[in-house]
Coordinates of C-alpha atoms in Angstrom, one line a residue:
X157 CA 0.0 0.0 0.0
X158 CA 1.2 3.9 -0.7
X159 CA 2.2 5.1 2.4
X160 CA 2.2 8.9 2.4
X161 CA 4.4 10.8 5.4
X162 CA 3.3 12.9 7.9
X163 CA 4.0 16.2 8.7
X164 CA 5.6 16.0 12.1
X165 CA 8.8 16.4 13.3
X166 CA 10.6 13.2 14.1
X167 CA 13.2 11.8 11.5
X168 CA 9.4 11.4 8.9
X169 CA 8.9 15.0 9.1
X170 CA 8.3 16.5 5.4
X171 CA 5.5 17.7 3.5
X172 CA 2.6 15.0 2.6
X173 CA 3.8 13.3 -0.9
X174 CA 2.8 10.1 -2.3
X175 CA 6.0 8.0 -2.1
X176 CA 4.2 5.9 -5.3
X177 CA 5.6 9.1 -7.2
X178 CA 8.3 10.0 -5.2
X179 CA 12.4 10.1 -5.9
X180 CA 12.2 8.1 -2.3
X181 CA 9.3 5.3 -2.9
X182 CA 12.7 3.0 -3.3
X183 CA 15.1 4.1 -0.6
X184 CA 15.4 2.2 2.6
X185 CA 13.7 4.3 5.3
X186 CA 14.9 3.9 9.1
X187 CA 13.0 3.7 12.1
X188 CA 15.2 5.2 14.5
X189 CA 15.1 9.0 15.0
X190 CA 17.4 11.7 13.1
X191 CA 18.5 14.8 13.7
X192 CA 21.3 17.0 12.0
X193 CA 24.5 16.0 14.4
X194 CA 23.8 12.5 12.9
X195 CA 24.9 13.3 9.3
X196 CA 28.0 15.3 11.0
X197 CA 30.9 13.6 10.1
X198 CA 34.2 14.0 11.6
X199 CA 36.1 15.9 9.2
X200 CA 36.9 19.5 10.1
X201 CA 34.9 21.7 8.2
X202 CA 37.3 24.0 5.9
X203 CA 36.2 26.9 4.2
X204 CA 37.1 30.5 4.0
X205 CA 35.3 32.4 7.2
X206 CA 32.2 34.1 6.0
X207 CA 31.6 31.6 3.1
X208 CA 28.2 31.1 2.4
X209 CA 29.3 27.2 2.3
X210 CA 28.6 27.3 6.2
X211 CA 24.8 27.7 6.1
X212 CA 23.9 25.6 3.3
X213 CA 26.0 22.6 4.9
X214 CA 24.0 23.6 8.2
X215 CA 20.4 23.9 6.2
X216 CA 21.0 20.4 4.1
X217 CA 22.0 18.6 7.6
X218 CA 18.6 19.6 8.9
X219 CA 16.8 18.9 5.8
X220 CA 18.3 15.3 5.7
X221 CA 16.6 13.8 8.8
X222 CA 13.4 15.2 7.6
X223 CA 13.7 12.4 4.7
X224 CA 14.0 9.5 7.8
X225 CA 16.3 7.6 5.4
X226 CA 19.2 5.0 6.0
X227 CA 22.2 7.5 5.8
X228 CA 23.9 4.5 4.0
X229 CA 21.5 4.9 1.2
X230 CA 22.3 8.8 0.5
X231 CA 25.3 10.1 -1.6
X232 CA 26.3 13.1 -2.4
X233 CA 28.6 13.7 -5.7
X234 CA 30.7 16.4 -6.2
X235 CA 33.0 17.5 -8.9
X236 CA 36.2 20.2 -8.2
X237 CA 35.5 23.8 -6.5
X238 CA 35.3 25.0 -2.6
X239 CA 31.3 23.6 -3.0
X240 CA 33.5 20.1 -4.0
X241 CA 34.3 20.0 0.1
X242 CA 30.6 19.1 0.4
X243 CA 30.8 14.8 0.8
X244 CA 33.6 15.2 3.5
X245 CA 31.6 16.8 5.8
X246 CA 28.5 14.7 5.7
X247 CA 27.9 11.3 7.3
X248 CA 26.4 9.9 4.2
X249 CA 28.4 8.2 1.3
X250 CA 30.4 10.8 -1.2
X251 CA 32.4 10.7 -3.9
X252 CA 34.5 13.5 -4.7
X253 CA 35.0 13.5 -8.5
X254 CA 36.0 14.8 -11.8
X255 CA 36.3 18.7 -12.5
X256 CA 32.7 19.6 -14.5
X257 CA 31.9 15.3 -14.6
X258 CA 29.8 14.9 -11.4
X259 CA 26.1 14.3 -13.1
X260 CA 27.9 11.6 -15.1
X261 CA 28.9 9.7 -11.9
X262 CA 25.8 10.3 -10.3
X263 CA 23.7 9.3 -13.2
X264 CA 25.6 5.9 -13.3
X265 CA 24.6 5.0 -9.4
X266 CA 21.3 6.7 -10.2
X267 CA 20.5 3.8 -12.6
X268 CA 22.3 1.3 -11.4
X269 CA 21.4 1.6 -7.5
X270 CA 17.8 2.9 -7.6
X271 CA 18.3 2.4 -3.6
X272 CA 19.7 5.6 -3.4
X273 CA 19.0 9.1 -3.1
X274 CA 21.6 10.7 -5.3
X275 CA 22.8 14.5 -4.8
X276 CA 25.5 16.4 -7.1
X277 CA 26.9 19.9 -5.5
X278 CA 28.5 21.6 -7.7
X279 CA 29.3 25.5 -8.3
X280 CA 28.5 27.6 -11.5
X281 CA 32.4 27.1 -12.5
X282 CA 32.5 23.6 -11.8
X283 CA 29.1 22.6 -13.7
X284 CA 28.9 25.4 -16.2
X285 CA 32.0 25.9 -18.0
X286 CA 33.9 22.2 -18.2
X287 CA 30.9 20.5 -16.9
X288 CA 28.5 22.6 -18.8
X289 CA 27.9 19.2 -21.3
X290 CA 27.1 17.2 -18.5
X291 CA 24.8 19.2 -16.6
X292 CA 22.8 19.9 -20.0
X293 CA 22.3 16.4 -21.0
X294 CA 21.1 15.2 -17.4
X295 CA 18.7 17.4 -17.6
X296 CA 17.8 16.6 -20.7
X297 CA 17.5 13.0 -19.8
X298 CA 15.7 13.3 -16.4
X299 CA 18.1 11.5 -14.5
X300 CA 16.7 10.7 -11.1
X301 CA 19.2 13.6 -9.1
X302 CA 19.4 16.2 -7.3
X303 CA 21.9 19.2 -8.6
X304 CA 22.6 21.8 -6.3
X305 CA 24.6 24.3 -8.0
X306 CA 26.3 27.0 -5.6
X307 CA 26.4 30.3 -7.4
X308 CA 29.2 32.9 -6.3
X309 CA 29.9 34.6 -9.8
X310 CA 33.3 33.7 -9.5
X311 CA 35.8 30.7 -9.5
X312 CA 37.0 30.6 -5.4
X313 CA 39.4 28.0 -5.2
X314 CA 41.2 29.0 -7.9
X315 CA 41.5 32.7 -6.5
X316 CA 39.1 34.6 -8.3
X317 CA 38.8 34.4 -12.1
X318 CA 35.7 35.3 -13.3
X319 CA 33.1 32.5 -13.9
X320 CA 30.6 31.5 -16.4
X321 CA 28.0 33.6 -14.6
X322 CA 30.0 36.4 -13.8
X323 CA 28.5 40.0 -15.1
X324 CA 29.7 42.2 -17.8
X325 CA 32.6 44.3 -16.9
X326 CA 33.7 41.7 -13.8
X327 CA 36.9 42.9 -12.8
X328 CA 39.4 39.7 -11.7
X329 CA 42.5 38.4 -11.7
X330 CA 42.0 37.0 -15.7
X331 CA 40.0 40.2 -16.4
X332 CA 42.1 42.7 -15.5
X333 CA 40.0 45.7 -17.3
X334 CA 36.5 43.8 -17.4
X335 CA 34.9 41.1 -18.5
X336 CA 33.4 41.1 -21.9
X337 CA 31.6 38.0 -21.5
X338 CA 27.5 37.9 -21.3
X339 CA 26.6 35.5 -18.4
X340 CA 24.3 32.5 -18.4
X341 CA 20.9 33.1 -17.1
X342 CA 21.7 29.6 -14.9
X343 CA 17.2 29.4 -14.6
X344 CA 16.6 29.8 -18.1
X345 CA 19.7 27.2 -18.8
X346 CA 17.8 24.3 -16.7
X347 CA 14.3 24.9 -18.1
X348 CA 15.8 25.2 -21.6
X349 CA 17.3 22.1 -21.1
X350 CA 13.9 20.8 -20.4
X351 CA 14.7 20.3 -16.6
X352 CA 11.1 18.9 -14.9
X353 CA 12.6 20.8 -11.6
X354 CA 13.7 24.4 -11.5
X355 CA 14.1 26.1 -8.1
X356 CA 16.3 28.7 -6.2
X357 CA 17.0 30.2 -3.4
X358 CA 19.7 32.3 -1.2
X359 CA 21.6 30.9 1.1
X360 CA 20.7 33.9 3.9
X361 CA 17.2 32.4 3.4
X362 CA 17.2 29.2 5.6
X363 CA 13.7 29.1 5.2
X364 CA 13.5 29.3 1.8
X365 CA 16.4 26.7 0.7
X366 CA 14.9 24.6 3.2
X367 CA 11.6 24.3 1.3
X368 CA 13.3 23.7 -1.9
X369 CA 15.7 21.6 -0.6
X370 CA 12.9 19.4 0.7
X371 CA 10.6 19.6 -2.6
X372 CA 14.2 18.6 -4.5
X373 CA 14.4 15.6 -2.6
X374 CA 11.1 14.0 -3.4
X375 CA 11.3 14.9 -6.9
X376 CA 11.5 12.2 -9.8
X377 CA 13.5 13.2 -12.2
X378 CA 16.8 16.1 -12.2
X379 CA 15.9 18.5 -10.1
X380 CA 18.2 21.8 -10.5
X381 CA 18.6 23.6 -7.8
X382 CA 20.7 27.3 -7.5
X383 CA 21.7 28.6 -4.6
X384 CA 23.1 32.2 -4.6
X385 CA 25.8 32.3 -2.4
X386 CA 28.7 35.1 -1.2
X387 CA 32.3 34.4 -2.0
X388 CA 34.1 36.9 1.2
X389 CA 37.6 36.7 -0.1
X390 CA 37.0 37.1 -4.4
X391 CA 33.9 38.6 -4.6
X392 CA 32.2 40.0 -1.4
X393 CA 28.9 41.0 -1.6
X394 CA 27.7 39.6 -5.0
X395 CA 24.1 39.7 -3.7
X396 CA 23.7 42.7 -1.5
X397 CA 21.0 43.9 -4.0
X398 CA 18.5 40.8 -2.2
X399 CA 19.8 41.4 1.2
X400 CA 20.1 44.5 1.9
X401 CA 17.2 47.3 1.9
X402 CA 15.1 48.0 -1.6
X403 CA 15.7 43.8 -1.8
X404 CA 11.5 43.3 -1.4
X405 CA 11.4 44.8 -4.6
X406 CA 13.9 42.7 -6.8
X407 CA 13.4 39.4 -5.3
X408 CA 10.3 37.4 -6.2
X409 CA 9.4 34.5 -4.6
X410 CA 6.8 32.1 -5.6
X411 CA 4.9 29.6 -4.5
X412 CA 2.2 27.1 -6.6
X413 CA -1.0 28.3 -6.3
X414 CA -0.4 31.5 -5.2
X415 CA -0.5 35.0 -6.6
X416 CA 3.1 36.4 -7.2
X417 CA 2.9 39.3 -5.4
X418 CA 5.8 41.0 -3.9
X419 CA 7.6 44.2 -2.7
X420 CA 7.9 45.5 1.2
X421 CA 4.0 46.1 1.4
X422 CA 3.3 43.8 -2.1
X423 CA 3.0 46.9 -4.3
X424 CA 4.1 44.9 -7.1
X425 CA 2.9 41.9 -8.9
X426 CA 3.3 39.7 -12.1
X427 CA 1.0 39.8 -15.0
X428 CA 0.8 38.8 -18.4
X429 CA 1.6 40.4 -21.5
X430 CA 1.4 39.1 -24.8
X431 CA 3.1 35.9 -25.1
X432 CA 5.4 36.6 -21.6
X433 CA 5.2 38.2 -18.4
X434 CA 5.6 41.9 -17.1
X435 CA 6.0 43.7 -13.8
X436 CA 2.5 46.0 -13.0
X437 CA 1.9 47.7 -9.7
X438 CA -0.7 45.9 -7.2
X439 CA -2.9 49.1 -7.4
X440 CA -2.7 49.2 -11.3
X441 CA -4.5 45.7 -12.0
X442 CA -7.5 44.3 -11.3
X443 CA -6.9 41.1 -8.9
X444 CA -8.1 38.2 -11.4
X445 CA -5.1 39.9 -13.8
X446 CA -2.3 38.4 -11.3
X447 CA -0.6 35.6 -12.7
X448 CA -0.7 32.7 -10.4
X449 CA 2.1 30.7 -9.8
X450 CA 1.7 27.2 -11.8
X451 CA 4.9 25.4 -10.7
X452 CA 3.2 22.1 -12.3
X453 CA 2.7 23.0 -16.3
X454 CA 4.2 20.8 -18.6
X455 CA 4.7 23.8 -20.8
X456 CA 8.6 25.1 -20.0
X457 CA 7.5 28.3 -21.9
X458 CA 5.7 29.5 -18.5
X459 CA 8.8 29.1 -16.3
X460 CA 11.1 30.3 -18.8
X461 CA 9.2 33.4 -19.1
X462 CA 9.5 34.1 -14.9
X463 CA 13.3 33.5 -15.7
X464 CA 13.8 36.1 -17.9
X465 CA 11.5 39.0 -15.9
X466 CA 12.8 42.2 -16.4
X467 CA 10.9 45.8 -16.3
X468 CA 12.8 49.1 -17.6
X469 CA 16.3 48.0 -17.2
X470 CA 15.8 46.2 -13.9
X471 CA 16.6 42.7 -13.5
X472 CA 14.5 40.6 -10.9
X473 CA 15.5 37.6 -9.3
X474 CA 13.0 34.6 -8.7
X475 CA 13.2 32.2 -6.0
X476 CA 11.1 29.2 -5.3
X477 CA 9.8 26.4 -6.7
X478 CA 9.7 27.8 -10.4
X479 CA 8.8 24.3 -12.1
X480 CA 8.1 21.0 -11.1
X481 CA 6.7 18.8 -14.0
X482 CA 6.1 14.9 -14.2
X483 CA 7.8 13.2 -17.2
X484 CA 9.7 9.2 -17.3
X485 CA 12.8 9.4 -16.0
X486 CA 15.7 7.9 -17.9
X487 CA 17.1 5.6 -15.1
X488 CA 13.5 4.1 -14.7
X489 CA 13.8 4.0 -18.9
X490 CA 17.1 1.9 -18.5
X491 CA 16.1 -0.8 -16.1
X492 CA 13.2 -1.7 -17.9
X493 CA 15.2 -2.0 -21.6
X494 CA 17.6 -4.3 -19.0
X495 CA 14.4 -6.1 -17.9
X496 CA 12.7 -6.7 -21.3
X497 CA 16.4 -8.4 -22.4
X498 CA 16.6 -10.8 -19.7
X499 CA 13.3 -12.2 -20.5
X500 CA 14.3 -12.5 -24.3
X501 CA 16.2 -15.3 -25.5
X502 CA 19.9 -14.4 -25.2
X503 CA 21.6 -13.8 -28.6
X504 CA 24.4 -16.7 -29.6
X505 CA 27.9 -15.0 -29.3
X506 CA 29.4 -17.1 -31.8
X507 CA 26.8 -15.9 -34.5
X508 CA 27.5 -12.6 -33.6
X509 CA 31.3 -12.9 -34.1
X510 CA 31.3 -15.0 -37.1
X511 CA 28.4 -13.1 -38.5
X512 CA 28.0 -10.5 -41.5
X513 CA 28.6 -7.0 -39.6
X514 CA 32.0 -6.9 -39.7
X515 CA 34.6 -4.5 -41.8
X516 CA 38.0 -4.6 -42.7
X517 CA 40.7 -2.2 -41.5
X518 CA 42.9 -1.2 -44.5

């Protein structure tokens, strides 16, 4: 029988989902009470004072009880990069990996161990720029993983060259008079890619990245997840324009089913216009013209659209739960071509090798 978890606050505490549809209906669950000093490993936690490393390793440690799985069932993959650190200093398994080829590594364990709940950190150098093909193509596939993608606009561990998501005119170290380059839009990257999960959130926001965080982890399918995060040392301050005061009215966040309303006293709202979205004040519009947040449209064009808002030269930022869509997933896809084989009638390997497809080497 479906089971479906409670909303309470022993190791089974998350949101109601139908595990029959869930990323964890196959994952070994424990019995035994969780909380965050239990995924604690014993490594020494290394990372440059102020890094915004420190409360996402904090948030995911509370998150993970909340799943009540067997620790031994959850890895985390990374690839190379500060966010790389991640697997050392959880009490799960990890691999630490290949520069940019994490979502490779996890999509092999993804479909060959579908008794795990796989996570890839990576950071917007890391997954973006050498890894860029990888990241793309998992997407694309629907590989049953979770990607968190730390975003600091810069590469850290390699002292501060600008990164794939670094804005025009970045001054660094390998852009002495300002970068020329345009940076991804990492949101509209995903859904292009036709990710079925597209979410975001800051790391200052514990609340926030806790709520996607959990909504990731029950997911079927990639689930993309950004979080913007403050590099101290190469490039302090990145996202002062969501922290600090006037932030109410750059930074959108949604939630499915609700209105998208937002500024310090909701003066502003999203509407539609044309074929996309626009930015209207609350007082403007009539209430039935606010768009409502549809996180579950199988049509990317929706999500790609809240992606891209932008109103007079102003640049908002969404966070959320931006899409979360249902399609097969491609490990799911793979065991059951392995399945149909068994139950055929195995081929004769001396046929093949003596057969017609062959070709001569000259």
């Amino acid at each position: 029988m479906t089971s479906v978890i409670s909303n309470e606050t022993d190791s089974s505490t998350r949101v109601g989902v139908d595990l029959g549809l869930s990323a964890l209906a196959d994952i070994p669950r424990t019995d035994v009470p969780q909380k965050a000093k239990d995924f604690m490993s014993s490594q020494e936690v290394r990372w440059c004072p102020g890094c915004g490393d420190y409360v996402i390793l904090a948030t995911v440690r509370s998150m993970l009880p909340q799943l009540g799985l067997k620790r031994e069932n959850i890895v985390f993959v990374s690839g190379i990069g500060c966010s790389s650190r991640f697997p050392y200093y959880l009490e799960t398994y990890g691999v630490h990996s290949i520069h940019g080829r994490a979502p490779t590594i996890a999509t092999g364990l993804s479909v060959t161990r579908p008794d795990l709940s796989v996570w890839v950190v990576t950071g917007d150098g890391d997954s973006l720029s050498i890894g860029g093909n990888h990241l793309i193509h998992a997407l694309r596939r629907n590989v049953n993983m979770r990607i968190l993608m730390f975003n600091n606009r810069i590469y850290g561990l390699t002292k501060g060259q600008y990164s794939p998501t670094s804005e025009i005119g970045k001054i660094t170290k390998s852009t002495p008079v300002g970068s020329i380059d345009a940076p991804f839009n990492t949101m509209s990257l995903a859904i292009g890619a036709e990710a079925t999960f597209v979410g975001r959130a800051l790391d200052s926001d514990r609340t926030g990245l806790s709520e996607v965080l959990l909504a990731a982890a029950q997911h079927r399918g990639a689930a993309f997840v950004e979080i913007l995060q403050d590099c101290p040392i190469f490039n302090d301050g990145s996202f002062d324009l969501l922290r600090k005061e006037g932030a109410e009215s750059r930074l959108i966040h949604v939630r499915h089913g609700e209105p998208i309303v937002f500024g310090a006293e909701g003066e502003l709202c999203v509407v539609r216009k044309g074929f996309g979205l626009n930015i209207a004040r609350t007082s403007d519009v009539e209430p039935g013209d606010i768009v409502v947040h549809d996180a579950h449209t199988d049509d990317p064009e929706y999500a790609y659209a809240l992606s891209r808002l932008s109103d007079q030269g102003l640049t908002y930022t969404v966070t959320g739960i931006v899409r979360q869509a249902v399609r097969p997933t491609y490990d799911d896809g793979a065991r059951e071509q392995v399945s149909r084989a068994k139950e055929t009638t195995p081929a004769d390997l001396q046929q093949v090798l003596h057969g017609n497809n062959t070709w001569t080497v000259l």
